[in-house]
Amino acid sequence: MTVPTNDTLYDLRSVSRVYGERANKVRALRDLDLTVHDGEFLVVAGPSGSGKTTLLQLLGGLDRPTEGEVLFDGRDLARLGDAELTGLRLRTIGFVFQQFNLIPTLTAAQNVEVALAPRGLDAAGRRTAVERALASVGLEERADHLPSQLSGGEQQRVAIARALANEPRVVLADEPTGNLDSATGEEIVELLRSLSNGGGRTVIVITHDPQVAQAAPRVVRLRDGTMEEAA
Amino acid sequence: MFYLNYVLSELRRRRGRTLVTALGLAVGVALVVTVSALSAGLDRAQDRVLRPLTGVGTDLSVSRPISFSRGAGNGLSTGERRRLVQENGPRPLALTKLGKPGSHFSRDDFVATSQLSFSSSKLSRVRHLSGVAAAAGGLTLTTIHVEGKVPKQQQQPQQQFGAGAVAAGPPRNINLSSISVAGVDVRHPGLGAVTPGQVSSGRFFARASAAHEAILDLSYARRKGLRVGGTVHVGGKAFRIVGLAQTPLGGQSSDVYLELSRLQQLAGRRGRVNTVYVRATSASAVDGVSREIKSAVPGASVTTAKDLADRVSGSLVDAKNLTGKLGLALEIVGLVAAFLIAALLTIGAVAKRTKELGTLKAVGWSQRLVVRQVTAESVVQGLVGGALGIVLGLAGAELVSALAPSLTATVANAVQATPLPGPFGQGQPTSASTTVHLDAPVSLGLLGLAVLLAVAGGLLAGAAGGLRAARLRPAEALRHLE
């Protein structure tokens, strides 16, 4: 366990998350303590069902803990209202999903624009932000392509561009290489790591892929909802 | 623009579902358009039937019917009874005094119809009642023309000819014919037994030459082979036929229409009328005017446009009633079914898009924005459905107009309630029937209503889908596997 310091971004204290009731009760996380520093590249590893995705959703303000506190920049996310969490996700956190979660009828540029639309930017401002985001993942030439016209790696790059569109402090990636071949997966991991190293962003990657874990300076391993070890 | 692109791309992606939802709404909207157009067509047909009689719903006609069910006095004053006898009593026709046996004779008599006449002073009183915009008198009589040779048999008892004799039949060598004649006050062309709007060929009376002009009922003219420009004889005088008029349904049609004062002069009834045509200042004033007339003219019978409408029967009314009840039910059921289908399909679509909507929430879309997006898609579907519905509805209305089913309307005559036996000339008035062809007009207002309904259907479906979308927790939505 890392001791909170001045550059602590996340501070999780005795966090538990329980789904269901009585006989169907499932404890996805148990008394988890975790500190993540600003600008850190962290990998959360563990087998399926270990609670990785639950942890990511708590970090992203998509879910609330049953017990404990998830402090983000000193604020307990569990105490924020829906509107505040929505604002936080819009401006501060970018998500990358295993299945990319792109909207199939929108082009790459429009998929990136999805994340910008709620901000109320004018068309020119949105266009500039889209171009910048796509350029940062090397896909500026593929802006007008539909997801079905892109490879898996390119689709994941579009998803990363969407996550970066609002220049968030944090990027949360859930199994970002799960649907990619190993070579493409390595490219994506490298891209995510570059967002932290030099990019200044905090990047938290959830994976069960040992190769991804090897590439990270710090790895947190989960098993049955508890933190097994930190490397 | 982004949101609209997103809406359109989503609708394109789910083309089949979009089409089914839009078609569901279209059927509901088309039902409303067609049934409402049909109803408007029936209204128009009814209006076509009644307008010639009722003006624009502000007309009343006043008469003084005689009731034979009230006993010996018939509800008449002594003076009225005297006038009744004077105007309608049998006139002796002493054949022996007509000339030498074998010589030709011709004679015209006028008898009143089933209404008592009254003086112009009562007309003046009606004119000055509040709520009365205009009033004009009318006189409807039957002229009996007797023509033939004086019989040679000196011992033949004295024959009497009057209305009562018509039924018994004339003696040989003597021809007897009768025509109904109505006097029209040409100073009030819109108020009278015949109006300019009813003239189907030729023209209405010209004020300067009205005294020498006649307008004939179309069917009478056809029966007698008379045309505009020809001559008709009434009371032994010749009149130039200037127009032919279509008999209005339920009206007291006459064979010949003359200028009022000329008829009064011919019939020896100067200053007398037996019908007063009244135009009220507004439709809402009709009932009040009717009450005031009844109080100002004792024994008066007032017939309003509503009375006429109430007396209309036949397939036109049956169709109107059917449209009013079944049509409305059909519209409601159709719309409810359409809205329900649209709502269920939208809820289904939202369920299929759980992961997509969860992603939107994850990347910072507020609940309101997600609901707005789902609703906007439904509203666009509604608009597509509305457009399709209008096309279908117009096709339905066009089909009704093309088929143009014929409907009959029958109006019981106003005086039928007080039937008179033979002695008073015209005998019993008969019910009038007419046939109208139905069409189904579609107004801009109806099209606007169709669009509104379609949008409402879309909004309703969007609200149902939006509610479902709003309840999605982003974490649960992202766990959802498509």
XYZ file of C-alpha atoms in Angstrom:
713
model
C 0.000 0.000 0.000
C 1.266 3.439 -0.925
C 1.070 6.248 1.594
C -0.884 9.314 0.362
C 1.292 12.303 -0.509
C 0.732 15.754 -1.958
C 0.591 14.363 -5.486
C -1.999 11.718 -4.606
C -4.831 11.694 -7.128
C -6.810 8.684 -5.923
C -7.015 7.532 -2.338
C -9.207 4.487 -1.759
C -9.912 3.686 1.890
C -11.453 0.374 2.979
C -13.527 0.194 -0.174
C -15.992 -2.625 -0.553
C -18.492 -3.200 -3.299
C -21.233 -5.764 -2.846
C -23.719 -6.766 -5.540
C -27.007 -8.524 -4.895
C -28.622 -9.352 -1.588
C -28.631 -12.200 0.915
C -28.042 -15.552 -0.815
C -27.104 -13.858 -4.089
C -24.680 -11.484 -2.464
C -21.374 -11.113 -4.323
C -18.483 -9.186 -2.768
C -16.639 -7.796 -5.771
C -14.207 -5.743 -3.645
C -13.306 -6.226 0.013
C -11.712 -3.569 2.209
C -9.490 -2.296 -0.558
C -6.928 0.403 0.162
C -5.156 1.975 -2.800
C -3.351 5.201 -3.582
C -2.673 6.407 -7.143
C -0.409 9.358 -7.799
C -0.887 12.102 -10.335
C 0.792 11.208 -13.655
C 1.281 7.569 -12.687
C 0.983 4.658 -15.131
C -0.644 1.897 -13.101
C -1.668 -1.573 -14.173
C -4.320 -3.468 -12.223
C -3.928 -7.139 -13.027
C -5.823 -10.187 -11.991
C -7.896 -13.065 -13.265
C -11.494 -12.763 -14.400
C -13.875 -12.092 -11.505
C -11.160 -10.647 -9.292
C -12.906 -7.234 -9.157
C -10.776 -5.316 -11.680
C -13.668 -3.840 -13.664
C -15.530 -2.969 -10.457
C -12.454 -1.089 -9.280
C -12.229 0.783 -12.593
C -15.890 1.799 -12.408
C -15.425 3.129 -8.894
C -12.363 5.090 -10.020
C -14.322 6.495 -12.978
C -17.329 7.570 -10.938
C -19.543 5.143 -12.827
C -20.418 3.326 -9.629
C -20.375 3.977 -5.875
C -18.786 1.782 -3.196
C -20.969 -0.076 -0.739
C -18.522 0.850 2.013
C -15.432 3.002 2.267
C -14.301 6.140 0.442
C -13.014 6.778 -3.063
C -11.222 10.099 -2.778
C -10.369 11.835 -6.035
C -8.279 14.914 -5.597
C -9.448 14.910 -2.003
C -13.169 14.671 -2.874
C -15.166 11.575 -1.999
C -16.785 10.432 -5.256
C -19.484 8.581 -3.319
C -20.751 11.906 -2.012
C -20.981 13.600 -5.410
C -24.326 13.900 -7.116
C -25.088 12.502 -10.572
C -24.553 15.877 -12.249
C -21.164 16.356 -10.574
C -20.062 12.839 -11.515
C -21.221 13.456 -15.101
C -19.161 16.670 -15.184
C -16.157 14.824 -13.751
C -16.386 12.092 -16.380
C -16.770 14.671 -19.119
C -13.832 16.914 -18.242
C -11.444 14.904 -16.092
C -11.692 11.202 -16.933
C -11.364 9.388 -20.249
C -12.487 5.798 -20.704
C -11.118 3.117 -23.021
C -13.057 -0.133 -23.301
C -12.092 -3.650 -24.290
C -14.706 -3.751 -27.069
C -13.948 -0.148 -28.116
C -17.637 0.801 -27.724
C -17.640 2.947 -30.847
C -20.928 3.947 -32.425
C -20.961 1.994 -35.675
C -22.901 4.557 -37.727
C -20.593 7.448 -36.902
C -17.239 8.087 -38.515
C -14.006 8.081 -36.518
C -14.184 11.877 -36.238
C -17.820 11.791 -35.159
C -17.049 9.120 -32.568
C -14.466 11.444 -31.074
C -16.972 14.290 -31.289
C -19.374 12.251 -29.125
C -17.184 13.089 -26.123
C -17.022 16.785 -27.060
C -20.693 17.378 -27.850
C -21.922 17.901 -24.264
C -19.339 20.643 -23.694
C -21.192 23.093 -25.908
C -18.163 24.044 -28.007
C -18.819 25.692 -31.351
C -18.313 23.673 -34.535
C -14.836 25.083 -35.156
C -13.724 24.361 -31.612
C -15.027 20.815 -31.841
C -13.326 20.266 -35.203
C -9.965 21.447 -33.836
C -10.268 19.200 -30.783
C -11.230 16.198 -32.921
C -8.291 16.736 -35.282
C -5.888 17.105 -32.357
C -7.175 13.935 -30.662
C -7.031 11.871 -33.849
C -3.550 13.212 -34.617
C -2.370 12.175 -31.161
C -3.186 8.547 -32.000
C -1.976 8.813 -35.591
C -5.359 8.478 -37.241
C -5.892 11.896 -38.794
C -6.049 10.256 -42.243
C -8.833 7.919 -41.176
C -11.146 10.556 -39.739
C -13.977 9.910 -42.194
C -13.951 6.139 -41.913
C -16.643 4.192 -40.193
C -15.558 1.758 -37.456
C -16.369 -1.142 -39.768
C -13.764 0.213 -42.200
C -11.030 0.249 -39.544
C -8.898 -2.540 -38.106
C -9.242 -3.548 -34.460
C -6.138 -1.588 -33.526
C -7.385 1.478 -35.368
C -10.744 1.223 -33.667
C -9.025 1.114 -30.285
C -6.980 4.149 -31.288
C -10.224 5.971 -32.135
C -11.521 4.988 -28.693
C -8.349 6.389 -27.122
C -8.738 9.575 -29.186
C -12.284 9.845 -27.865
C -10.954 9.396 -24.312
C -8.370 12.146 -24.928
C -10.719 14.586 -26.700
C -11.403 16.630 -23.580
C -7.763 16.427 -22.429
C -8.573 14.581 -19.194
C -6.240 14.197 -16.206
C -7.015 10.488 -15.994
C -7.382 7.749 -18.583
C -8.996 4.523 -17.398
C -8.591 1.589 -19.762
C -10.484 -1.653 -19.262
C -8.700 -4.565 -20.966
C -7.631 -2.310 -23.874
C -5.731 -5.133 -25.582
C -8.293 -7.852 -24.942
C -9.629 -7.837 -28.493
C -6.320 -7.236 -30.270
C -3.489 -9.400 -31.497
C -0.288 -9.195 -29.468
C 1.581 -6.857 -31.838
C -1.295 -4.395 -31.992
C -1.802 -4.799 -28.269
C 1.781 -3.763 -27.675
C 1.289 -0.649 -29.809
C -1.781 0.291 -27.804
C 0.013 -0.255 -24.471
C 2.870 1.864 -25.724
C 0.431 4.565 -26.735
C -1.228 4.502 -23.309
C 2.126 4.596 -21.565
C 3.110 7.630 -23.637
C 0.063 9.426 -22.326
C 1.547 9.150 -18.877
C 5.206 9.462 -19.650
C 5.503 12.880 -21.170
C 1.762 13.267 -21.502
C 1.438 13.987 -17.818
C -1.763 12.049 -17.452
C -2.594 9.413 -14.904
C -3.250 6.174 -16.770
C -4.772 3.154 -15.067
C -4.952 0.018 -17.175
C -6.881 -3.051 -16.160
C -5.713 -6.285 -17.694
C -5.242 -9.959 -17.202
C -2.518 -9.948 -19.874
C 0.902 -10.580 -18.199
C 2.705 -8.829 -21.073
C 0.852 -5.607 -20.342
C 1.662 -5.945 -16.661
C 5.328 -6.367 -17.474
C 5.365 -3.031 -19.261
C 4.130 -1.096 -16.218
C 6.350 0.472 -13.523
C 3.690 -0.390 -10.939
C 1.245 -3.272 -10.889
C -1.561 -3.942 -8.444
C -2.813 -7.502 -8.412
C -6.336 -8.365 -7.390
C -7.716 -11.730 -6.377
C -11.230 -12.274 -5.077
C -11.694 -8.584 -4.493
C -8.634 -8.036 -2.399
C -5.294 -6.613 -3.243
C -2.779 -9.391 -3.355
C 0.358 -7.490 -3.826
C 1.734 -4.334 -5.306
C 4.851 -4.350 -7.403
C -25.736 19.578 -36.116
C -23.822 16.734 -34.469
C -26.884 15.628 -32.555
C -29.023 15.657 -35.708
C -26.409 13.640 -37.604
C -26.354 11.173 -34.754
C -30.169 10.925 -34.766
C -30.305 10.356 -38.504
C -27.459 7.849 -38.507
C -29.150 5.860 -35.736
C -32.447 5.820 -37.602
C -30.633 4.675 -40.736
C -28.867 1.954 -38.791
C -32.184 0.607 -37.497
C -33.965 1.157 -40.776
C -36.415 -1.726 -40.385
C -37.445 -0.754 -36.880
C -37.681 2.901 -37.883
C -39.916 2.009 -40.806
C -42.180 -0.220 -38.708
C -42.527 2.465 -36.015
C -43.153 5.179 -38.608
C -45.665 2.970 -40.423
C -47.488 2.263 -37.161
C -47.802 5.972 -36.520
C -48.662 6.545 -40.181
C -51.615 4.173 -40.007
C -52.944 5.987 -36.935
C -52.461 9.393 -38.531
C -53.939 8.220 -41.842
C -57.014 6.977 -40.008
C -57.469 10.369 -38.407
C -56.962 12.187 -41.726
C -59.326 9.943 -43.686
C -62.064 9.758 -41.075
C -61.855 13.502 -40.367
C -61.925 14.243 -44.107
C -64.924 11.946 -44.441
C -66.600 13.734 -41.562
C -65.817 17.110 -43.157
C -67.253 15.780 -46.423
C -70.436 14.751 -44.649
C -70.633 18.150 -42.989
C -70.184 19.767 -46.359
C -72.834 17.540 -47.920
C -75.243 18.392 -45.126
C -74.365 22.039 -45.513
C -74.975 21.791 -49.255
C -78.372 20.352 -48.513
C -79.348 22.918 -45.930
C -77.573 26.082 -47.063
C -80.151 27.105 -49.668
C -82.762 27.106 -46.955
C -80.900 28.315 -44.007
C -78.583 30.977 -45.266
C -75.540 30.673 -43.078
C -77.280 29.372 -40.037
C -78.861 32.662 -39.034
C -82.174 32.405 -40.891
C -85.609 31.744 -39.530
C -88.928 31.509 -41.249
C -92.150 32.539 -39.580
C -95.569 31.274 -40.576
C -98.965 31.025 -39.014
C -100.037 27.402 -39.459
C -103.571 26.269 -38.860
C -104.026 23.364 -36.496
C -107.029 21.146 -37.050
C -106.374 19.236 -33.906
C -107.387 22.090 -31.638
C -111.118 21.669 -32.039
C -113.696 23.829 -33.695
C -111.896 27.111 -33.300
C -108.622 25.811 -34.715
C -106.879 28.114 -32.276
C -107.921 31.104 -34.395
C -109.519 34.350 -33.355
C -112.846 35.382 -34.846
C -111.113 37.808 -37.174
C -108.651 35.150 -38.280
C -111.478 32.694 -38.939
C -113.272 35.305 -41.036
C -110.116 35.975 -43.042
C -109.548 32.240 -43.460
C -112.970 31.866 -45.021
C -112.513 35.007 -47.094
C -109.151 33.880 -48.487
C -109.791 30.183 -48.869
C -113.498 29.516 -48.816
C -115.078 27.887 -51.833
C -115.963 30.406 -54.485
C -119.176 29.720 -56.269
C -118.862 29.196 -59.943
C -122.286 29.605 -61.510
C -121.834 27.998 -64.877
C -125.005 29.559 -66.151
C -123.565 33.007 -65.573
C -120.361 32.362 -67.515
C -121.962 32.923 -70.864
C -124.016 31.222 -73.454
C -123.911 27.427 -73.500
C -121.058 26.305 -75.703
C -119.123 29.562 -75.345
C -115.516 29.530 -74.007
C -114.683 30.730 -70.530
C -111.501 31.073 -68.461
C -111.099 31.969 -64.839
C -108.264 32.126 -62.276
C -108.603 32.006 -58.508
C -105.972 32.197 -55.809
C -106.210 30.247 -52.599
C -103.828 30.277 -49.698
C -101.732 27.381 -48.539
C -101.898 25.944 -45.087
C -100.755 29.184 -43.481
C -102.868 32.090 -42.435
C -101.848 35.362 -43.958
C -101.016 38.368 -41.864
C -100.588 42.030 -42.482
C -97.392 43.909 -43.173
C -97.644 45.509 -39.722
C -96.610 42.189 -38.185
C -93.704 42.022 -40.609
C -92.698 45.482 -39.460
C -92.938 44.360 -35.839
C -90.629 41.408 -36.544
C -88.168 43.682 -38.323
C -87.812 45.836 -35.222
C -87.156 43.014 -32.782
C -83.697 42.948 -31.303
C -81.411 40.410 -32.904
C -83.118 40.745 -36.273
C -80.797 41.891 -39.062
C -83.385 41.779 -41.846
C -86.837 40.443 -42.508
C -88.812 40.018 -45.689
C -92.339 38.881 -46.369
C -93.389 36.123 -48.688
C -96.732 34.970 -49.995
C -97.326 31.434 -51.174
C -100.584 30.705 -52.925
C -102.131 28.230 -55.297
C -103.694 29.547 -58.427
C -106.503 27.467 -59.833
C -107.129 27.925 -63.484
C -110.509 26.847 -64.811
C -111.070 26.897 -68.522
C -113.584 25.338 -70.909
C -116.960 25.665 -72.574
C -120.180 26.559 -70.782
C -122.280 23.378 -70.645
C -125.487 23.220 -72.655
C -127.561 21.422 -70.018
C -129.456 24.227 -68.329
C -130.809 21.907 -65.686
C -127.344 21.040 -64.398
C -127.071 22.070 -60.818
C -124.816 24.927 -59.959
C -121.226 23.754 -59.790
C -118.827 25.144 -57.382
C -115.162 25.243 -57.985
C -112.723 25.716 -55.329
C -109.929 23.719 -53.962
C -112.429 21.166 -52.741
C -113.718 20.638 -56.186
C -110.348 19.640 -57.491
C -110.522 16.313 -55.807
C -114.048 15.670 -57.052
C -113.010 16.372 -60.646
C -114.403 18.874 -63.116
C -117.318 18.302 -65.407
C -116.575 17.351 -68.978
C -115.443 20.130 -71.367
C -113.946 22.033 -68.471
C -110.212 21.900 -67.731
C -108.915 22.632 -64.330
C -105.280 23.059 -63.382
C -103.435 24.449 -60.437
C -99.943 25.732 -59.840
C -98.291 26.968 -56.709
C -96.992 30.521 -56.816
C -94.713 32.291 -54.363
C -94.174 36.021 -54.085
C -90.615 37.187 -53.469
C -89.643 40.546 -52.024
C -86.902 41.499 -54.493
C -85.639 44.235 -52.145
C -84.307 41.379 -49.985
C -82.962 38.915 -52.515
C -81.267 36.741 -49.887
C -84.492 36.257 -47.982
C -87.377 34.583 -49.695
C -88.873 31.474 -51.189
C -86.217 31.654 -53.870
C -82.802 33.282 -53.611
C -80.193 34.157 -56.253
C -78.088 31.220 -55.064
C -80.821 28.786 -56.019
C -81.090 29.989 -59.600
C -79.443 27.284 -61.677
C -79.963 28.864 -65.079
C -80.923 32.350 -66.172
C -80.921 35.008 -63.502
C -82.711 36.349 -60.451
C -85.341 39.116 -60.661
C -84.140 42.497 -61.895
C -85.663 45.088 -59.577
C -86.688 47.421 -62.394
C -88.572 44.800 -64.373
C -89.439 42.308 -61.653
C -93.181 42.880 -61.994
C -93.130 41.219 -65.429
C -90.706 38.454 -64.621
C -91.057 34.935 -63.311
C -88.660 32.320 -62.064
C -89.746 28.721 -62.436
C -88.955 25.700 -60.377
C -86.611 23.548 -62.446
C -88.694 20.388 -62.215
C -91.906 22.282 -63.035
C -90.227 23.882 -66.053
C -89.025 20.481 -67.250
C -92.474 18.998 -66.766
C -94.103 21.762 -68.759
C -91.321 22.143 -71.319
C -90.710 25.769 -70.364
C -87.359 27.526 -70.782
C -85.664 30.765 -69.828
C -86.851 33.451 -72.222
C -90.273 31.848 -72.610
C -93.555 32.942 -71.089
C -95.654 31.586 -68.263
C -99.237 32.649 -67.482
C -100.360 33.217 -63.927
C -103.759 34.684 -63.047
C -104.370 35.400 -66.673
C -101.219 37.520 -66.992
C -98.097 36.673 -68.955
C -94.683 36.733 -67.296
C -91.296 36.390 -68.933
C -89.304 33.472 -67.577
C -85.929 34.878 -66.499
C -84.562 31.986 -64.466
C -84.925 28.407 -63.319
C -84.372 27.557 -59.678
C -83.312 24.309 -58.064
C -85.807 23.215 -55.456
C -84.130 23.401 -52.078
C -84.426 20.309 -49.938
C -87.151 20.667 -47.344
C -88.148 24.090 -48.580
C -91.626 25.125 -49.514
C -90.944 25.004 -53.186
C -93.393 26.548 -55.578
C -93.872 26.046 -59.278
C -93.608 29.726 -60.104
C -91.972 32.645 -58.294
C -93.203 36.179 -58.929
C -92.391 39.553 -57.474
C -94.295 39.848 -54.172
C -96.302 43.008 -54.734
C -97.308 41.799 -58.202
C -98.625 38.546 -56.757
C -100.402 40.402 -53.966
C -102.051 42.579 -56.583
C -103.041 39.628 -58.795
C -104.413 37.656 -55.865
C -106.224 40.600 -54.292
C -104.116 40.356 -51.156
C -102.420 43.722 -50.996
C -100.264 44.102 -47.941
C -100.719 40.464 -46.949
C -97.975 37.862 -46.484
C -98.057 34.339 -45.088
C -94.377 33.762 -44.475
C -91.780 36.050 -42.985
C -88.137 35.251 -43.696
C -85.839 36.532 -40.987
C -82.094 36.876 -40.830
C -80.686 37.123 -37.317
C -77.691 39.292 -36.509
C -75.726 36.224 -35.447
C -76.163 32.505 -35.013
C -76.203 32.947 -31.256
C -79.146 35.367 -31.533
C -81.402 32.867 -33.317
C -82.957 31.317 -30.234
C -83.701 34.705 -28.671
C -85.203 36.024 -31.895
C -87.316 32.892 -32.191
C -88.706 33.435 -28.692
C -89.390 37.128 -29.339
C -91.206 36.419 -32.597
C -93.425 33.834 -30.946
C -94.344 36.363 -28.310
C -94.803 39.245 -30.795
C -96.850 37.224 -33.286
C -99.280 34.989 -31.401
C -99.701 31.565 -32.930
C -96.597 31.991 -35.061
C -94.569 28.961 -35.971
C -90.879 29.717 -36.204
C -88.603 27.371 -38.102
C -84.891 27.778 -37.587
C -81.913 26.311 -39.370
C -81.452 23.948 -36.453
C -85.043 22.743 -36.796
C -84.313 21.961 -40.420
C -81.094 20.177 -39.586
C -82.964 18.133 -37.003
C -85.473 17.085 -39.606
C -82.862 15.789 -42.020
C -82.859 12.017 -42.295
C -81.713 9.416 -44.790
C -78.384 7.784 -45.562
C -76.570 11.136 -45.256
C -77.574 11.344 -41.615
C -76.902 7.651 -41.065
C -73.407 8.080 -42.478
C -72.886 11.199 -40.366
C -73.940 9.377 -37.214
C -71.771 6.408 -38.120
C -68.765 8.655 -38.699
C -69.475 10.559 -35.520
C -69.509 7.450 -33.351
C -67.681 4.610 -35.089
C -65.284 7.009 -36.827
C -64.265 8.614 -33.558
C -63.817 5.215 -31.930
C -61.768 4.075 -34.922
C -59.592 7.181 -34.677
C -59.000 6.696 -30.961
C -58.279 2.959 -31.220
C -56.020 3.518 -34.224
C -54.068 6.264 -32.513
C -53.740 4.432 -29.205
C -52.554 1.299 -31.033
C -50.101 3.340 -33.087
C -48.744 5.163 -30.027
C -48.455 1.890 -28.126
C -46.586 0.191 -30.966
C -44.254 3.171 -31.273
C -43.631 3.236 -27.511
C -42.964 -0.513 -27.292
C -40.646 -0.468 -30.273
C -38.755 2.493 -28.829
C -38.401 0.766 -25.455
C -37.160 -2.306 -27.320
C -34.676 -0.183 -29.256
C -33.368 1.386 -26.047
C -32.943 -2.078 -24.519
C -30.856 -3.087 -27.518
C -28.714 0.018 -27.153
C -27.950 -0.404 -23.461
C -24.208 -0.587 -24.018
C -24.186 2.382 -26.389
C -26.189 4.543 -24.018
C -23.969 3.396 -21.141
C -20.931 4.468 -23.139
C -22.491 7.883 -23.713
C -22.989 8.263 -19.974
C -19.428 7.098 -19.334
C -17.966 9.729 -21.663
C -19.878 12.499 -19.935
C -23.357 12.658 -21.412
C -25.847 13.744 -18.815
C -29.051 11.824 -18.261
C -31.014 14.700 -19.789
C -28.892 14.615 -22.919
C -29.313 10.859 -23.359
C -33.081 11.140 -22.898
C -33.168 14.052 -25.327
C -31.319 12.018 -27.926
C -33.689 9.057 -27.608
C -36.700 11.371 -27.711
C -35.372 13.259 -30.728
C -35.027 9.979 -32.606
C -38.644 9.152 -31.769
C -39.855 12.580 -32.810
C -38.098 12.233 -36.168
C -39.712 8.818 -36.511
C -42.997 10.525 -35.675
C -42.413 13.126 -38.368
C -41.639 10.411 -40.909
C -44.772 8.601 -39.724
C -46.733 11.841 -39.977
C -45.553 12.409 -43.542
C -46.398 8.817 -44.482
C -49.698 9.141 -42.627
C -50.576 12.287 -44.538
C -49.813 10.547 -47.831
C -51.900 7.522 -46.799
C -54.657 9.755 -45.421
C -54.740 11.854 -48.596
C -54.913 8.654 -50.630
C -57.800 7.464 -48.450
C -59.600 10.796 -48.804
C -58.934 10.775 -52.541
C -60.368 7.272 -52.746
C -63.541 8.396 -50.958
C -63.843 11.367 -53.322
C -63.156 9.178 -56.358
C -65.769 6.635 -55.369
C -68.101 9.537 -54.507
C -70.784 7.446 -52.862
C -74.262 8.928 -53.209
C -76.171 9.708 -50.079
C -79.772 10.712 -49.802
C -81.074 13.351 -47.457
C -84.725 13.712 -46.656
C -86.207 16.672 -44.895
C -89.715 16.552 -43.531
C -91.463 19.795 -44.496
C -91.938 22.342 -41.775
C -95.705 22.340 -42.119
C -96.001 18.589 -42.185
C -96.660 18.646 -38.504
C -99.941 20.423 -39.214
C -101.374 18.595 -42.188
C -104.244 20.147 -43.972
C -106.883 18.417 -45.951
C -107.772 19.382 -49.471
C -109.731 22.625 -49.319
C -106.691 24.829 -48.940
C -105.136 24.435 -52.321
C -101.778 22.713 -52.133
C -103.011 19.738 -50.199
C -100.547 17.921 -48.012
C -96.982 18.929 -48.451
C -94.660 16.031 -49.121
C -91.229 15.327 -47.760
C -88.403 16.426 -50.006
C -85.409 14.236 -50.799
C -82.174 14.938 -52.520
C -79.059 13.031 -53.423
C -75.597 14.375 -52.690
C -72.262 12.967 -53.714
C -69.850 12.582 -50.880
C -66.298 13.845 -51.050
C -63.604 13.985 -48.390
C -61.884 17.374 -48.311
C -58.558 17.622 -46.500
C -57.877 21.044 -45.047
C -54.546 22.543 -44.051
C -55.768 22.485 -40.455
C -56.309 18.740 -40.724
C -52.810 18.266 -42.101
C -51.478 20.354 -39.227
C -53.382 18.147 -36.804
C -51.883 15.070 -38.449
C -48.361 16.430 -37.975
C -49.138 17.333 -34.366
C -50.473 13.847 -33.675
C -47.430 12.256 -35.262
C -45.098 14.427 -33.195
C -47.159 13.672 -30.095
C -46.868 9.959 -30.881
C -43.131 10.365 -31.326
C -42.844 12.295 -28.070
C -44.858 9.691 -26.224
C -42.713 6.889 -27.598
C -39.611 8.974 -26.871
C -40.764 9.578 -23.317
C -41.243 5.821 -22.810
C -37.835 5.066 -24.300
C -36.228 8.011 -22.538
C -37.564 6.832 -19.190
C -35.979 3.472 -19.821
C -32.718 5.128 -20.853
C -32.749 7.414 -17.822
C -32.947 4.431 -15.496
C -29.802 2.876 -16.930
C -26.890 3.006 -14.511
C -23.739 3.510 -16.552
C -21.863 0.745 -14.746
C -24.662 -1.751 -15.383
C -25.028 -0.561 -18.946
C -21.332 -1.177 -19.622
C -21.553 -4.694 -18.197
C -24.303 -5.385 -20.739
C -23.195 -7.591 -23.621
C -24.863 -7.008 -26.946
